[in-house]
Coordinates of C-alpha atoms in Angstrom, one line a residue:
Chain V
M1 CA -28.5 4.2 18.2
D2 CA -31.0 2.4 15.9
Q3 CA -32.5 -0.6 17.5
D4 CA -32.2 -2.7 14.2
F5 CA -28.6 -2.0 14.3
S6 CA -28.1 -2.9 18.1
E7 CA -29.8 -6.2 17.4
F8 CA -27.7 -6.7 14.3
M9 CA -24.6 -6.0 16.4
A10 CA -25.5 -8.2 19.4
A11 CA -26.5 -10.9 17.2
R12 CA -23.3 -10.9 14.9
W13 CA -20.7 -9.7 17.3
N14 CA -19.1 -13.2 18.2
A15 CA -19.0 -14.5 14.5
L16 CA -17.6 -11.3 13.2
Y17 CA -15.0 -11.1 16.1
R18 CA -13.6 -14.5 15.0
T19 CA -13.2 -13.2 11.5
A20 CA -11.4 -10.2 12.7
Y21 CA -9.2 -12.4 15.0
L22 CA -8.2 -14.6 12.0
L23 CA -7.4 -11.2 9.9
T24 CA -5.4 -9.7 12.8
G25 CA -4.1 -12.5 14.8
E26 CA -4.3 -10.5 17.9
P27 CA -7.3 -10.1 20.3
H28 CA -7.0 -6.4 21.1
Q29 CA -6.4 -5.4 17.4
A30 CA -9.3 -7.8 16.4
E31 CA -11.7 -6.0 18.9
D32 CA -10.4 -2.6 17.6
L33 CA -10.7 -3.5 13.8
L34 CA -14.4 -4.8 14.5
Q35 CA -15.4 -1.8 16.5
E36 CA -14.3 0.5 13.8
A37 CA -15.9 -1.5 11.1
L38 CA -19.3 -1.7 13.1
A39 CA -19.1 2.0 13.8
K40 CA -18.7 2.7 10.1
T41 CA -21.8 0.5 9.4
C42 CA -23.7 1.9 12.2
V43 CA -23.2 5.4 10.7
K44 CA -24.3 4.3 7.3
W45 CA -26.9 1.9 8.6
N46 CA -29.9 3.9 7.3
T47 CA -28.4 3.9 3.7
I48 CA -28.0 0.0 3.7
R49 CA -31.3 -1.1 1.9
D50 CA -30.8 -4.8 2.2
K51 CA -30.1 -5.2 6.0
G52 CA -29.6 -9.1 5.2
A53 CA -26.3 -8.0 3.3
A54 CA -25.1 -6.1 6.3
D55 CA -22.9 -8.9 7.3
G56 CA -21.2 -8.8 3.9
Y57 CA -20.8 -5.1 4.3
V58 CA -19.0 -5.6 7.6
R59 CA -16.9 -8.2 6.4
R60 CA -15.9 -6.1 3.5
I61 CA -14.8 -3.3 5.9
L62 CA -12.8 -5.6 7.9
A63 CA -11.0 -7.1 5.2
H64 CA -10.2 -3.7 3.7
D65 CA -9.3 -2.2 6.9
A66 CA -7.2 -5.3 7.8
I67 CA -5.3 -5.1 4.5
K68 CA -4.8 -1.2 4.2
G69 CA -5.3 0.5 7.3
W70 CA -3.7 -2.0 9.4
R71 CA -0.7 -2.2 7.0
R72 CA 1.1 0.3 9.2
R73 CA 0.8 -2.1 12.1
E74 CA 2.0 -5.0 10.1
R75 CA 5.1 -3.1 9.3
E76 CA 5.6 -2.4 13.0
L77 CA 5.4 -6.2 13.6
L78 CA 8.1 -6.7 11.0
G79 CA 11.2 -8.3 12.8
D80 CA 9.2 -9.2 15.8
P81 CA 8.7 -12.8 16.6
P82 CA 5.3 -14.1 15.8
S83 CA 2.8 -13.8 18.5
D84 CA 2.6 -16.8 20.9
V85 CA -1.1 -17.9 20.3
G86 CA -0.4 -20.9 22.7
T87 CA -0.1 -18.7 25.7
D88 CA -1.7 -15.5 25.1
D89 CA -5.1 -16.2 23.6
G90 CA -6.3 -19.2 25.5
L91 CA -5.6 -21.4 22.4
A92 CA -3.3 -24.0 23.8
R93 CA -6.1 -26.0 25.1
H94 CA -7.5 -26.8 21.6
E95 CA -6.2 -29.2 19.0
I96 CA -5.3 -26.8 16.3
H97 CA -2.6 -26.7 13.8
L98 CA -0.7 -24.1 15.6
D99 CA 2.3 -24.2 13.2
L100 CA 0.1 -23.7 10.2
W101 CA -1.7 -20.9 12.1
Q102 CA 1.6 -19.3 12.9
A103 CA 2.8 -19.6 9.3
I104 CA -0.6 -17.9 8.2
Q105 CA 0.1 -15.2 10.4
E106 CA 3.2 -14.4 8.7
L107 CA 1.4 -14.1 5.3
P108 CA 1.0 -10.5 3.8
P109 CA -2.5 -9.0 4.8
R110 CA -4.1 -9.6 1.5
M111 CA -3.0 -13.1 1.2
R112 CA -4.4 -13.8 4.8
A113 CA -7.7 -12.2 4.0
V114 CA -8.0 -14.3 0.8
L115 CA -7.5 -17.5 2.9
V116 CA -9.9 -16.3 5.7
L117 CA -12.6 -15.5 3.3
R118 CA -12.2 -18.5 1.2
Y119 CA -11.5 -21.2 3.9
Y120 CA -13.2 -19.8 7.0
E121 CA -16.0 -17.7 5.8
D122 CA -16.5 -20.3 2.8
L123 CA -17.0 -17.4 0.3
T124 CA -16.7 -18.2 -3.3
E125 CA -13.8 -17.1 -5.3
T126 CA -16.2 -14.5 -7.0
A127 CA -17.6 -13.3 -3.4
T128 CA -14.1 -13.2 -2.1
A129 CA -12.9 -10.8 -5.0
D130 CA -16.2 -8.7 -4.5
A131 CA -15.4 -8.4 -0.7
L132 CA -11.7 -7.5 -1.4
G133 CA -12.4 -5.3 -4.3
I134 CA -10.0 -7.2 -6.5
S135 CA -10.4 -9.7 -9.5
V136 CA -11.2 -13.4 -9.5
G137 CA -7.8 -14.0 -11.1
A138 CA -6.2 -12.2 -8.1
V139 CA -7.9 -14.2 -5.6
K140 CA -6.8 -17.3 -7.4
S141 CA -3.3 -15.9 -7.6
Q142 CA -3.2 -14.9 -4.1
A143 CA -4.5 -18.1 -2.8
H144 CA -2.1 -20.0 -4.9
A145 CA 0.7 -18.0 -3.8
A146 CA -0.3 -18.3 -0.1
T147 CA -0.6 -22.0 -0.3
R148 CA 2.9 -22.4 -1.9
R149 CA 4.3 -20.0 0.8
L150 CA 2.6 -22.0 3.5
S151 CA 3.9 -25.3 2.0
H152 CA 7.3 -23.9 1.9
L153 CA 7.1 -22.5 5.5
L154 CA 6.0 -25.8 6.6
D155 CA 8.5 -27.6 4.4
E156 CA 6.0 -29.5 2.4
P157 CA 6.2 -30.2 -1.4
T158 CA 4.5 -27.5 -3.4
A159 CA 3.1 -30.1 -5.6
T160 CA 0.4 -30.6 -3.1
A161 CA -0.7 -27.0 -3.2
Q162 CA -3.3 -26.8 -5.7
M163 CA -6.4 -24.8 -5.3
G164 CA -9.8 -25.9 -5.9
N165 CA -12.2 -23.7 -7.7
S166 CA -15.6 -22.9 -6.2
Chain Q
M1 CA -3.0 -28.2 2.2
N2 CA -6.4 -26.5 1.7
T3 CA -8.1 -28.9 4.1
Q4 CA -5.4 -28.3 6.5
I5 CA -5.8 -24.4 6.2
E6 CA -9.6 -24.8 6.7
S7 CA -9.1 -26.8 9.7
S8 CA -6.6 -24.5 11.2
L9 CA -8.7 -21.5 10.8
H10 CA -11.7 -23.0 12.1
G11 CA -9.7 -24.4 15.0
V12 CA -8.3 -21.1 15.9
A13 CA -11.7 -19.4 15.4
D14 CA -13.4 -21.9 17.7
A15 CA -10.8 -21.5 20.2
V16 CA -11.1 -17.7 20.5
E17 CA -13.4 -16.4 22.9
P18 CA -15.0 -13.1 22.0
P19 CA -14.8 -10.3 24.4
P20 CA -18.3 -8.7 25.4
I21 CA -19.2 -5.7 23.5
D22 CA -17.7 -2.5 25.0
Q23 CA -20.9 -0.4 24.5
V24 CA -19.2 2.7 25.9
A25 CA -16.3 2.5 23.6
F26 CA -18.4 1.8 20.7
A27 CA -20.7 4.8 21.4
S28 CA -17.7 7.1 21.5
R29 CA -16.3 5.5 18.3
V30 CA -19.7 6.2 16.4
H31 CA -19.8 9.7 18.0
S32 CA -16.4 10.4 16.8
L33 CA -16.8 9.2 13.4
R34 CA -20.2 11.3 13.0
K35 CA -18.4 14.4 14.3
R36 CA -15.4 14.0 11.8
R37 CA -17.8 13.5 9.1
R38 CA -19.5 16.6 9.9
T39 CA -16.3 18.5 10.3
R40 CA -15.3 17.5 7.0
L41 CA -18.4 18.4 5.2
A42 CA -18.4 21.8 6.9
A43 CA -14.7 22.4 5.7
V44 CA -15.7 21.2 2.1
A45 CA -18.6 23.6 2.2
A46 CA -16.4 26.4 3.3
A47 CA -13.6 25.7 0.8
A48 CA -16.5 25.8 -1.9
A49 CA -17.7 29.0 -0.8
A50 CA -14.2 30.5 -0.7
V51 CA -13.7 29.4 -4.3
V52 CA -16.8 31.3 -5.4
V53 CA -15.4 34.6 -4.0
A54 CA -11.7 34.2 -4.8
V55 CA -9.8 33.6 -7.9
P56 CA -8.3 30.1 -7.4
V57 CA -4.7 30.1 -7.3
S58 CA -2.7 26.9 -7.7
V59 CA 0.7 26.6 -6.1
T60 CA 3.0 27.1 -9.2
T61 CA 6.3 27.3 -7.6
V62 CA 7.2 24.0 -9.3
I63 CA 7.9 24.2 -13.1
N64 CA 4.7 23.4 -15.0
D65 CA 4.3 24.5 -18.5
V66 CA 1.0 22.9 -19.4
R67 CA -1.6 25.5 -19.8
S68 CA -4.5 23.8 -21.3
A69 CA -7.9 22.6 -19.8
D70 CA -8.9 19.3 -21.3
Q71 CA -12.2 19.4 -22.8
E72 CA -12.8 15.6 -22.9
S73 CA -13.7 15.6 -19.3
A74 CA -17.1 16.6 -18.2
A75 CA -15.6 18.1 -15.0
S76 CA -13.6 21.3 -15.1
P77 CA -10.0 20.3 -14.5
T78 CA -8.0 22.6 -12.5
E79 CA -4.2 23.3 -13.1
T80 CA -2.0 21.5 -10.5
L81 CA 1.4 21.8 -9.1
L82 CA 2.4 18.5 -11.1
S83 CA 5.1 18.8 -13.8
R84 CA 4.3 15.4 -15.2
P85 CA 1.3 13.0 -14.9
A86 CA 1.0 11.3 -11.5
Y87 CA -0.4 7.7 -11.5
F88 CA -2.6 6.0 -9.0
T89 CA -5.1 3.0 -8.6
V90 CA -8.5 3.1 -7.2
E91 CA -9.7 -0.3 -6.0
G92 CA -7.4 -1.8 -8.6
R93 CA -8.1 0.4 -11.5
L94 CA -5.2 2.5 -13.2
Y95 CA -5.5 6.4 -13.6
A96 CA -3.4 9.1 -14.4
L97 CA -3.7 12.7 -13.4
A98 CA -2.3 15.1 -15.8
P99 CA -0.8 18.4 -14.7
N100 CA -3.7 20.3 -16.2
G101 CA -6.0 18.3 -13.8
Q102 CA -7.2 15.9 -16.3
V103 CA -7.9 12.6 -15.1
H104 CA -7.2 9.6 -17.6
D105 CA -8.8 6.3 -16.9
F106 CA -6.8 3.4 -18.5
A107 CA -9.8 1.1 -18.0
V108 CA -7.6 -1.7 -16.8
K109 CA -7.3 -3.6 -13.6
S110 CA -3.9 -3.2 -11.9
G111 CA -2.1 -4.8 -9.0
G112 CA -0.3 -1.5 -8.4
I113 CA 2.1 0.8 -10.0
L114 CA 5.7 -0.5 -10.4
G115 CA 7.1 2.9 -11.4
S116 CA 6.8 5.9 -13.7
S117 CA 8.6 8.7 -15.4
E118 CA 7.8 11.6 -17.7
D119 CA 7.5 9.3 -20.6
R120 CA 5.8 6.3 -19.4
V121 CA 4.3 4.1 -16.6
V122 CA 4.8 0.6 -15.8
A123 CA 2.3 -1.2 -13.6
F124 CA 1.3 -4.8 -12.8
A125 CA -1.7 -6.3 -14.3
K126 CA -3.9 -8.3 -12.1
D127 CA -2.3 -11.6 -13.3
R128 CA 1.2 -10.2 -12.7
T129 CA 1.8 -9.4 -16.3
L130 CA 3.3 -6.1 -16.8
L131 CA 1.3 -3.1 -18.3
Q132 CA 3.3 -0.3 -20.0
Y133 CA 1.9 2.9 -21.4
D134 CA 4.0 5.5 -23.1
A135 CA 2.9 9.2 -22.2
T136 CA 3.0 11.9 -24.9
F137 CA 2.5 15.6 -24.3
D138 CA 1.1 17.5 -27.2
G139 CA 2.2 21.1 -26.8
G140 CA -0.3 22.2 -29.3
T141 CA -3.3 21.2 -27.3
G142 CA -1.8 20.9 -24.0
K143 CA -3.0 17.4 -23.4
W144 CA -1.3 14.2 -22.6
S145 CA -2.2 11.0 -24.2
W146 CA -1.2 7.6 -23.6
E147 CA -0.4 4.5 -25.8
R148 CA 0.1 0.8 -24.7
T149 CA 3.5 -0.3 -25.5
K150 CA 5.5 -3.6 -25.1
A151 CA 7.2 -3.9 -21.7
P152 CA 10.9 -5.4 -21.7
L153 CA 9.4 -8.4 -20.2
A154 CA 5.9 -9.8 -20.4
S155 CA 5.6 -11.2 -16.9
T156 CA 7.4 -10.8 -13.9
G157 CA 6.5 -13.5 -11.5
D158 CA 6.7 -11.7 -8.2
V159 CA 10.0 -10.0 -8.5
A160 CA 10.5 -6.7 -10.4
V161 CA 11.4 -3.1 -9.3
M162 CA 11.7 0.1 -11.0
S163 CA 14.0 2.9 -10.3
A164 CA 12.3 6.0 -8.7
N165 CA 13.1 8.1 -11.6
G166 CA 11.7 5.4 -14.1
R167 CA 14.8 4.9 -16.0
W168 CA 15.7 1.4 -14.9
L169 CA 13.6 -1.7 -14.5
A170 CA 15.2 -4.8 -12.7
W171 CA 13.8 -8.1 -12.6
Q172 CA 14.6 -11.8 -11.7
D173 CA 13.6 -14.6 -14.0
N174 CA 12.8 -18.1 -13.0
R175 CA 16.4 -19.4 -13.5
G176 CA 17.7 -16.9 -11.0
E177 CA 19.1 -14.3 -13.6
V178 CA 18.7 -10.7 -12.8
T179 CA 18.5 -8.3 -15.6
V180 CA 18.5 -4.5 -15.3
F181 CA 17.2 -2.7 -18.3
D182 CA 17.9 0.8 -19.1
Y183 CA 14.9 2.6 -20.8
A184 CA 17.2 5.5 -21.8
A185 CA 19.5 3.1 -23.8
N186 CA 16.5 0.9 -24.5
K187 CA 18.6 -2.1 -23.9
A188 CA 19.7 -4.2 -20.9
S189 CA 22.1 -2.4 -19.0
F190 CA 23.6 -5.4 -17.4
E191 CA 22.7 -9.1 -16.5
I192 CA 23.7 -11.1 -13.3
E193 CA 23.6 -14.7 -13.8
Q194 CA 23.2 -16.9 -10.7
A195 CA 22.4 -13.7 -8.7
I196 CA 23.0 -13.6 -5.0
G197 CA 19.4 -12.5 -4.4
H198 CA 16.3 -10.8 -5.8
P199 CA 16.1 -7.1 -6.6
I200 CA 14.5 -4.9 -4.2
A201 CA 15.8 -1.6 -5.7
V202 CA 17.6 -0.2 -8.6
G203 CA 19.2 3.0 -9.3
P204 CA 22.4 4.5 -11.0
A205 CA 24.6 2.9 -8.3
G206 CA 23.3 -0.4 -9.4
V207 CA 20.8 -2.9 -8.2
L208 CA 20.3 -4.0 -4.4
L209 CA 19.8 -7.6 -4.2
R210 CA 18.1 -9.4 -1.1
G211 CA 19.5 -12.7 -0.4
D212 CA 18.6 -15.3 2.3
R213 CA 20.2 -13.3 4.9
D214 CA 21.8 -10.1 3.6
V215 CA 21.5 -7.3 1.2
W216 CA 23.9 -6.6 -1.5
L217 CA 24.6 -3.8 -3.6
R218 CA 25.7 -4.9 -7.1
S219 CA 27.2 -2.1 -9.2
P220 CA 27.0 -1.9 -13.1
N221 CA 30.8 -2.8 -13.3
G222 CA 30.2 -6.0 -11.2
K223 CA 31.3 -4.7 -7.9
Q224 CA 29.4 -6.5 -5.0
T225 CA 29.0 -5.0 -1.6
R226 CA 27.4 -6.4 1.4
I227 CA 25.1 -4.1 3.1
K228 CA 24.0 -4.3 6.9
D229 CA 20.2 -4.7 6.9
S230 CA 18.1 -5.3 9.9
G231 CA 15.0 -6.2 8.2
S232 CA 14.0 -3.0 6.5
W233 CA 10.6 -3.2 4.7
A234 CA 11.5 -0.7 2.0
T235 CA 15.1 0.4 0.6
W236 CA 15.5 3.3 -1.9
L237 CA 18.4 3.7 -4.1
A238 CA 18.7 7.1 -6.1
G239 CA 21.5 9.3 -7.1
D240 CA 24.3 8.5 -5.0
V241 CA 22.1 7.9 -1.9
L242 CA 20.7 4.7 -0.4
V243 CA 17.9 4.8 2.3
S244 CA 16.8 1.9 4.3
S245 CA 13.5 2.4 5.9
H246 CA 11.5 0.8 8.7
V247 CA 8.2 2.0 9.9
N248 CA 9.6 4.3 12.6
R249 CA 13.4 4.5 11.9
S250 CA 15.3 5.0 8.9
R251 CA 19.0 5.6 7.7
A252 CA 20.4 7.4 4.8
Y253 CA 23.7 6.7 3.5
D254 CA 26.0 8.2 0.7
I255 CA 27.2 5.7 -1.8
V256 CA 31.0 6.3 -2.2
N257 CA 32.9 3.9 -4.7
G258 CA 30.2 1.3 -4.3
R259 CA 30.5 1.4 -0.5
L260 CA 28.0 3.0 2.1
A261 CA 29.3 6.1 4.1
N262 CA 28.2 8.9 6.1
G263 CA 25.1 7.1 7.7
V264 CA 22.6 9.0 9.4
K265 CA 19.6 8.2 11.5
L266 CA 16.2 9.6 10.4
P267 CA 13.0 9.6 12.4
G268 CA 9.9 7.6 10.8
N269 CA 9.5 5.9 7.6
A270 CA 11.5 7.4 4.9
S271 CA 11.4 7.4 1.1
L272 CA 14.0 8.9 -1.3
S273 CA 13.3 11.2 -4.1
P274 CA 14.0 10.0 -7.7
N275 CA 17.4 11.6 -8.1
G276 CA 18.4 11.3 -4.4
R277 CA 18.1 15.0 -3.5
H278 CA 15.3 14.9 -0.9
I279 CA 14.1 12.6 1.6
S280 CA 10.6 12.3 3.2
T281 CA 9.6 11.0 6.5
L282 CA 6.3 10.1 8.1
V283 CA 6.3 10.0 11.7
W284 CA 3.3 8.7 13.7
P285 CA 3.9 9.9 17.3
D286 CA 1.5 8.0 19.9
G287 CA -1.6 10.2 20.3
Q288 CA -0.5 13.0 18.0
E289 CA -0.9 14.0 14.4
T290 CA 1.3 12.4 11.9
Q291 CA 4.2 14.5 11.0
L292 CA 5.4 14.7 7.3
K293 CA 8.9 16.2 6.9
I294 CA 11.0 16.8 3.8
W295 CA 14.8 16.5 4.3
A296 CA 17.4 18.2 2.0
K297 CA 21.1 17.8 2.2
G298 CA 22.8 21.0 3.7
V299 CA 26.3 21.8 4.7
R300 CA 25.5 20.1 8.0
G301 CA 24.0 17.0 6.5
W302 CA 20.4 16.3 6.1
E303 CA 18.0 19.0 7.4
G304 CA 14.3 18.5 7.8
S305 CA 11.5 20.8 7.8
E306 CA 7.6 20.0 8.3
V307 CA 5.4 20.2 5.6
R308 CA 2.1 22.0 5.8
G309 CA -1.4 21.8 4.1
I310 CA -2.5 18.1 4.6
Q311 CA -5.8 18.1 6.4
D312 CA -6.1 14.5 7.0
D313 CA -3.8 11.7 8.2
P314 CA -1.1 11.0 5.7
Q315 CA -0.9 7.4 4.6
V316 CA 1.4 6.7 1.7
V317 CA 4.1 8.9 0.4
R318 CA 5.7 8.6 -3.3
W319 CA 7.9 11.1 -5.0
L320 CA 6.8 12.3 -8.4
D321 CA 10.1 14.0 -9.1
D322 CA 12.7 15.6 -6.9
E323 CA 10.6 18.6 -6.4
T324 CA 7.1 17.1 -5.9
L325 CA 5.9 14.7 -3.4
L326 CA 2.5 12.7 -3.7
V327 CA 0.7 12.0 -0.5
T328 CA -2.4 9.8 0.2
A329 CA -4.3 10.9 3.1
T330 CA -7.5 9.8 4.9
S331 CA -9.8 11.1 7.5
D332 CA -10.7 7.8 9.2
R333 CA -7.1 6.2 9.2
S334 CA -8.6 3.2 7.7
G335 CA -7.7 4.1 4.0
Y336 CA -10.9 2.7 2.9
E337 CA -13.7 5.1 3.4
E338 CA -11.9 8.1 2.3
S339 CA -8.5 8.5 0.7
V340 CA -7.5 11.5 -1.3
L341 CA -4.4 12.8 -3.2
Y342 CA -2.2 15.5 -2.1
G343 CA 0.8 17.1 -4.1
C344 CA 3.4 18.8 -2.0
S345 CA 6.1 21.3 -3.2
V346 CA 9.5 20.8 -2.0
I347 CA 10.2 24.6 -2.6
S348 CA 7.1 26.0 -0.5
R349 CA 6.9 22.8 1.8
A350 CA 3.3 23.3 1.0
C351 CA 0.6 20.8 0.0
E352 CA -2.7 21.1 -1.9
Q353 CA -5.3 18.6 -2.4
L354 CA -5.3 17.3 -6.1
E355 CA -8.8 17.1 -7.3
T356 CA -9.5 13.8 -9.3
P357 CA -12.7 14.5 -11.0
G358 CA -14.8 11.4 -11.9
V359 CA -12.9 9.1 -9.6
K360 CA -14.5 7.6 -6.7
G361 CA -12.9 5.5 -4.1
P362 CA -9.9 5.3 -2.1
I363 CA -6.9 6.5 -4.0
D364 CA -3.6 4.2 -3.7
L365 CA 0.0 4.8 -4.8
D366 CA 1.2 1.5 -3.5
L367 CA 1.8 -1.9 -4.8
I368 CA -0.7 -4.5 -3.5
D369 CA 0.7 -6.5 -0.6
E370 CA 2.7 -9.4 -2.1

């Protein structure tokens, strides 16, 4: 394996794992998703001219795979209760919005990916659109729809669900 | 709300403890990926060599009266088994593949294809307005052409469905009224004020409405029947058949006098052909290759047989007509790197890859996830 790639993977594993976890909501799927994305990156490492952009390359694969290739597993989860993040993943010790996180996990994969890229990765709408291969308008509408759904799920007034532009 | 989302995501991410890198598993995965790529490249090379020495023969068991090679494309299109254009998107861009192998680029961004028929395609634009193109076949030149036309409604919000044969379009407006539009009559077939739910499928038997807890079949004459539904993620309504589909189990019913009868279980994830004559199922057995079957109604009920000829892993299945199945398949199971289009003949139960010259990227037949 290329030394540069090994160093890249070692340096970025933790951060990318957290993104993968937010996209999947499940630790084993997150690890699997990230391993696959990094394997694809490794195979194409020599063709990536700007190694500084490799993070974005991996993130794009993560988002794509979370939406498309993992659709099957999303479907398998339909009808099942949301995973108990408070007991399985060691999150109960932390002060987090568990209700909101559970609601986010119930969003369709693309909507969730938009939220993760916008609000966790802090990407602009344009960068999010580029990462997901969709238009900026779609990012706006997906984010807006996601916020509305979350407001509804949490029984909050939708009037507060306005998206800010980057 | 935005601040809360940000706070929640960061809170969860901070709380997660990443596992150490499993270097052995990773090396194995890279090895497997490289091996699959080499195998695929070798197969492509072998196929190309075979074409040089043999006359290319398309599967022509399905009726196909288009005989012209379109000169507009730089690539040489190859006659396909398609009887009418097939529509797909590649990273949000809408395309048509004509029976003569010609690819048409609509040069529009689309959120996915709502439905199509021999005469038209209806797709979502990225802003959820409807794109409608009428298709015309010129027998003289053997070419298909498309013209943007006005859809029965401009924007759908999130709720619109089209019948698998492309004849009916059903939508719910923001007042809750459901309209079923009949393209054959070019007018609304019927309307439902204060509908009990939003439309999830439409066909000759009426429209399926999903309410808060139940699914209802509303016939054109106003009869409303409650249908047991255990959270299916796709429901198909065509001919006098209804298919309720989950990822690994499905049920098919006859519709008799507005009621469901003769329910049968089918393995895997099912979809119903446009006029209800065939059902396809995709089964993903653990650790084994994906199985694609086509089912036809025989004297003893639905009888299935396996479909051959797909080299990669089938992902999404859509019926073009009652004799032809479209399948996207990928070699890496992700649908991101490689996703190609196959056409499968019901008669021969065989599939062939449909070349899409000039198109780069993963082919998608699905709507975006909304």
